[in-house]
Tab-separated table of C-alpha atoms in Angstrom:
chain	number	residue	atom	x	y	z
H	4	UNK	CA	106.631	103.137	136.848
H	5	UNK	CA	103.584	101.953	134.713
H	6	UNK	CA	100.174	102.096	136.126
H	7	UNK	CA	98.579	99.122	137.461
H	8	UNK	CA	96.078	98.489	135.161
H	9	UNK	CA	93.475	97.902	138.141
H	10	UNK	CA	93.605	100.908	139.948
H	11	UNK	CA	90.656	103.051	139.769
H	12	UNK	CA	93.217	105.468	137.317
H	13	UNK	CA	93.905	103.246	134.980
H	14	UNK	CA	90.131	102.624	134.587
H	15	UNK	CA	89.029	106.371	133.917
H	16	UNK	CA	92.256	106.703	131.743
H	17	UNK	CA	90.931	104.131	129.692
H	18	UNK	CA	87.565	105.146	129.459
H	19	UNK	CA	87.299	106.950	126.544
H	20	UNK	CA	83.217	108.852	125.907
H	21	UNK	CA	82.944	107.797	121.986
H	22	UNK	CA	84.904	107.330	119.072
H	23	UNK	CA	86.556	109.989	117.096
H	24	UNK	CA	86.466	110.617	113.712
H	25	UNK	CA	88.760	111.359	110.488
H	26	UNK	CA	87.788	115.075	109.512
H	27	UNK	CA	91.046	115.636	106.956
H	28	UNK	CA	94.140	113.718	105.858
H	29	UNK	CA	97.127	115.713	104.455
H	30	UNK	CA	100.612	113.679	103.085
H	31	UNK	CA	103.977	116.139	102.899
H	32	UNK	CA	105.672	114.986	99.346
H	33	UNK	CA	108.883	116.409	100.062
H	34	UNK	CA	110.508	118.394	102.491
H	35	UNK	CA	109.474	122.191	102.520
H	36	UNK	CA	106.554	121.476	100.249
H	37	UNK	CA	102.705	122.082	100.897
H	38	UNK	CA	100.898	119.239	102.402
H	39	UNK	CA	98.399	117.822	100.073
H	40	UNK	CA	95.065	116.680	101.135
H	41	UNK	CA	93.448	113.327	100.460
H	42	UNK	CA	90.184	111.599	100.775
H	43	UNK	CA	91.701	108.022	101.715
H	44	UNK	CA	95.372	106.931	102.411
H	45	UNK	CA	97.809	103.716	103.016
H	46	UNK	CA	99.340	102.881	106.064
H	47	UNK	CA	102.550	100.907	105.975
H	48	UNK	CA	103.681	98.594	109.079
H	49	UNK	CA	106.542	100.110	111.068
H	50	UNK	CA	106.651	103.317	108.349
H	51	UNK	CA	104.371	105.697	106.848
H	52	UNK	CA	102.074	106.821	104.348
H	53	UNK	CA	102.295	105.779	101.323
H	54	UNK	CA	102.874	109.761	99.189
H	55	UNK	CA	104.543	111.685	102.492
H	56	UNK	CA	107.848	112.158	103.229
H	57	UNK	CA	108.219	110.191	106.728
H	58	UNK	CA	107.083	106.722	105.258
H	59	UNK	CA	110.540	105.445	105.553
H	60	UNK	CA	111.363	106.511	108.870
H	61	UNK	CA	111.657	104.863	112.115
H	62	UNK	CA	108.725	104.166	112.196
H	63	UNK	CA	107.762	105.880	115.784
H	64	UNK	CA	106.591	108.732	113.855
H	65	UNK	CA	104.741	106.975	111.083
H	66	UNK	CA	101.927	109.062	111.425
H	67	UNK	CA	100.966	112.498	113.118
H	68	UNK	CA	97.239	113.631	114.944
H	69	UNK	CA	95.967	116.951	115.480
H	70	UNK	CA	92.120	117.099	117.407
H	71	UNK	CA	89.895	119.550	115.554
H	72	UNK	CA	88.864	120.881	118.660
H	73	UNK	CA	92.133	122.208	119.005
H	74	UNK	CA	92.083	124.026	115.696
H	75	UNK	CA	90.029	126.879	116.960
H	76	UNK	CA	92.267	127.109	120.018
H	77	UNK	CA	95.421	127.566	117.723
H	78	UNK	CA	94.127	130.092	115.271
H	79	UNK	CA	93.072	132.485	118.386
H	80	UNK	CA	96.258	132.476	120.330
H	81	UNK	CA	98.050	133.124	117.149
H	82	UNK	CA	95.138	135.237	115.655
H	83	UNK	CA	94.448	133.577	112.627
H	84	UNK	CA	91.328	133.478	111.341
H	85	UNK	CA	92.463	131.505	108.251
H	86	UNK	CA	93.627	128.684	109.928
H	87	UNK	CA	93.763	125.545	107.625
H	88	UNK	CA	94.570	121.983	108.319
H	89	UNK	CA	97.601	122.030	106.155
H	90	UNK	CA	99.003	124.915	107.665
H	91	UNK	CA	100.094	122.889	110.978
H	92	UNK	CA	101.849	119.855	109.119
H	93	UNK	CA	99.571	117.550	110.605
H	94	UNK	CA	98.580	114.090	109.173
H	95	UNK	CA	95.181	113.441	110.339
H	96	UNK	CA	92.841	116.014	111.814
H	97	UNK	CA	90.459	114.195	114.143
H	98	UNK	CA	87.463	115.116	115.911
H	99	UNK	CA	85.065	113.739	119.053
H	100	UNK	CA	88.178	111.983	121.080
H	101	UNK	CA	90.770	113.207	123.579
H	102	UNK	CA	93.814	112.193	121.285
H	103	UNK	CA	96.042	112.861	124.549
H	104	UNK	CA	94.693	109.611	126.078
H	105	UNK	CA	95.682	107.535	123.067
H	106	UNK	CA	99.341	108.052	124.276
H	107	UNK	CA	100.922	104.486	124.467
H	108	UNK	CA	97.353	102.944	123.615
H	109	UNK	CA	96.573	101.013	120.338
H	110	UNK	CA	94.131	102.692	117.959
H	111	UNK	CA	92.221	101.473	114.495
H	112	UNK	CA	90.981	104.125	111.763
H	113	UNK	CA	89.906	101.939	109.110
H	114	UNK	CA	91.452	98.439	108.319
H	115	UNK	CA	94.954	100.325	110.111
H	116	UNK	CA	96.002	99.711	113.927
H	117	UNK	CA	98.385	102.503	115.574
H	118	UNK	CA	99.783	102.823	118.847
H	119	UNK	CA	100.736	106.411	119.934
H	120	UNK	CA	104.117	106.774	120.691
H	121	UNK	CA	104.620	110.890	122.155
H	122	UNK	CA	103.219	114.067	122.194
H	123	UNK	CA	103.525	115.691	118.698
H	124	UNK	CA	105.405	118.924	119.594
H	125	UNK	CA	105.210	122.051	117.332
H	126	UNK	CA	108.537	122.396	115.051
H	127	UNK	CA	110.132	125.765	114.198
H	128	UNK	CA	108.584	126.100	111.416
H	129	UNK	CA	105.179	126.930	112.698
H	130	UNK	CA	106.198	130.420	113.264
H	131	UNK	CA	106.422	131.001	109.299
H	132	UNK	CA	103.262	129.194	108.616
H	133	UNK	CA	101.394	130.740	111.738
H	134	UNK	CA	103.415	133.927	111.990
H	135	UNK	CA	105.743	135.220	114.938
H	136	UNK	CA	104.503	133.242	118.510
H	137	UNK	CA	103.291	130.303	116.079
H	138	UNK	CA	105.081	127.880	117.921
H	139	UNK	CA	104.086	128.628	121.371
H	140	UNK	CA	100.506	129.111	119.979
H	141	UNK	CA	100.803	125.302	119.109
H	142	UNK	CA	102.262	124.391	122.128
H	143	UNK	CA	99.930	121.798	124.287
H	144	UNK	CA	97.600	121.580	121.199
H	145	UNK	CA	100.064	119.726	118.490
H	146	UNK	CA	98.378	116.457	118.942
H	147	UNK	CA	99.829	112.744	118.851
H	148	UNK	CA	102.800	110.860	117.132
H	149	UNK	CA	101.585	106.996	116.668
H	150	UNK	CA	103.764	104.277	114.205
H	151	UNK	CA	101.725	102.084	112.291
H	152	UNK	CA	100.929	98.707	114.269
H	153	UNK	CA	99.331	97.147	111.090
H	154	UNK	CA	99.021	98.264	107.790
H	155	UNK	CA	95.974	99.221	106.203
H	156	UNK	CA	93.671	101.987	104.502
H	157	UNK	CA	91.422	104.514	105.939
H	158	UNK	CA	89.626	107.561	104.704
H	159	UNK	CA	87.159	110.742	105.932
H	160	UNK	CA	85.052	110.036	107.820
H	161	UNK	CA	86.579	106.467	109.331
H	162	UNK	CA	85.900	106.026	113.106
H	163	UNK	CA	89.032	106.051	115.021
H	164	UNK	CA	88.484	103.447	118.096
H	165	UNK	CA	90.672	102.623	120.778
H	166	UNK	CA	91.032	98.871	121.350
């Protein structure tokens, strides 16, 4: 049952303290193949990016978001010091907002609008790139799923604002 969008819930869920902000952006070529990092990307309507693999999808998925302030959190409980961006398959690395309350909420970085879709559980395949408990270290901390709303271009260092 959806909330009603006067109750005094709704209006802390929706209060968000500041915008966040694009910290890295990472496109996956090809299945199985390292993520490659970018200073500025394209957003396609009801796809992708333009240069990763899921830009033809359904669309619910067109883009992932990991919180920076999650990154720390990760590389402890699976006791990585190295911890990089790229490492955790993750789109856009975002600091300064709770990405958790973006969840069914429309978002802009840059001349783009999103609306997060899910939660952006870990896959198996975080316990090769994070070693053995890699997934559960990821688990609560993989970040947001959003499709592409409108199309557009952002970069590091865009704001991302909720609308």
């Amino acid at each position: 049952m959806p909330l009603n969008p006067d109750s005094p819930l709704a209006r802390l869920m929706a209060t968000l303290p500041r915008a966040g902000k694009v910290e890295w952006i990472g496109l996956r070529p090809a299945r199985d193949e390292a993520m490659i990092a970018t200073g500025t990307v394209e957003a396609i309507a009801g796809a992708g990016l333009v240069g990763d693999r899921y830009k033809s999808g359904s669309g619910k998925r067109g883009i992932t978001l990991i919180q920076a302030e999650h990154l720390p959190a990760i590389a402890a409980l699976a006791q990585r010091p190295d911890l990089t961006p790229a490492l955790l398959r993750r789109n856009v690395v975002v600091s300064g907002i709770p990405l958790v309350a973006l969840k069914q909420r429309r978002f802009r970085i840059g001349t783009a609008v999103f609306e997060g879709t899910e939660e952006c559980d870990p896959c198996s395949r975080m316990e090769d790139a994070l070693g053995p408990g890699g997934y559960n270290a990821m688990r609560g901390h993989g970040g947001l799923c959003a499709r592409i709303v409108e199309g557009g271009t952002f970069g590091l260092g865009d704001a991302l604002e909720a609308l």
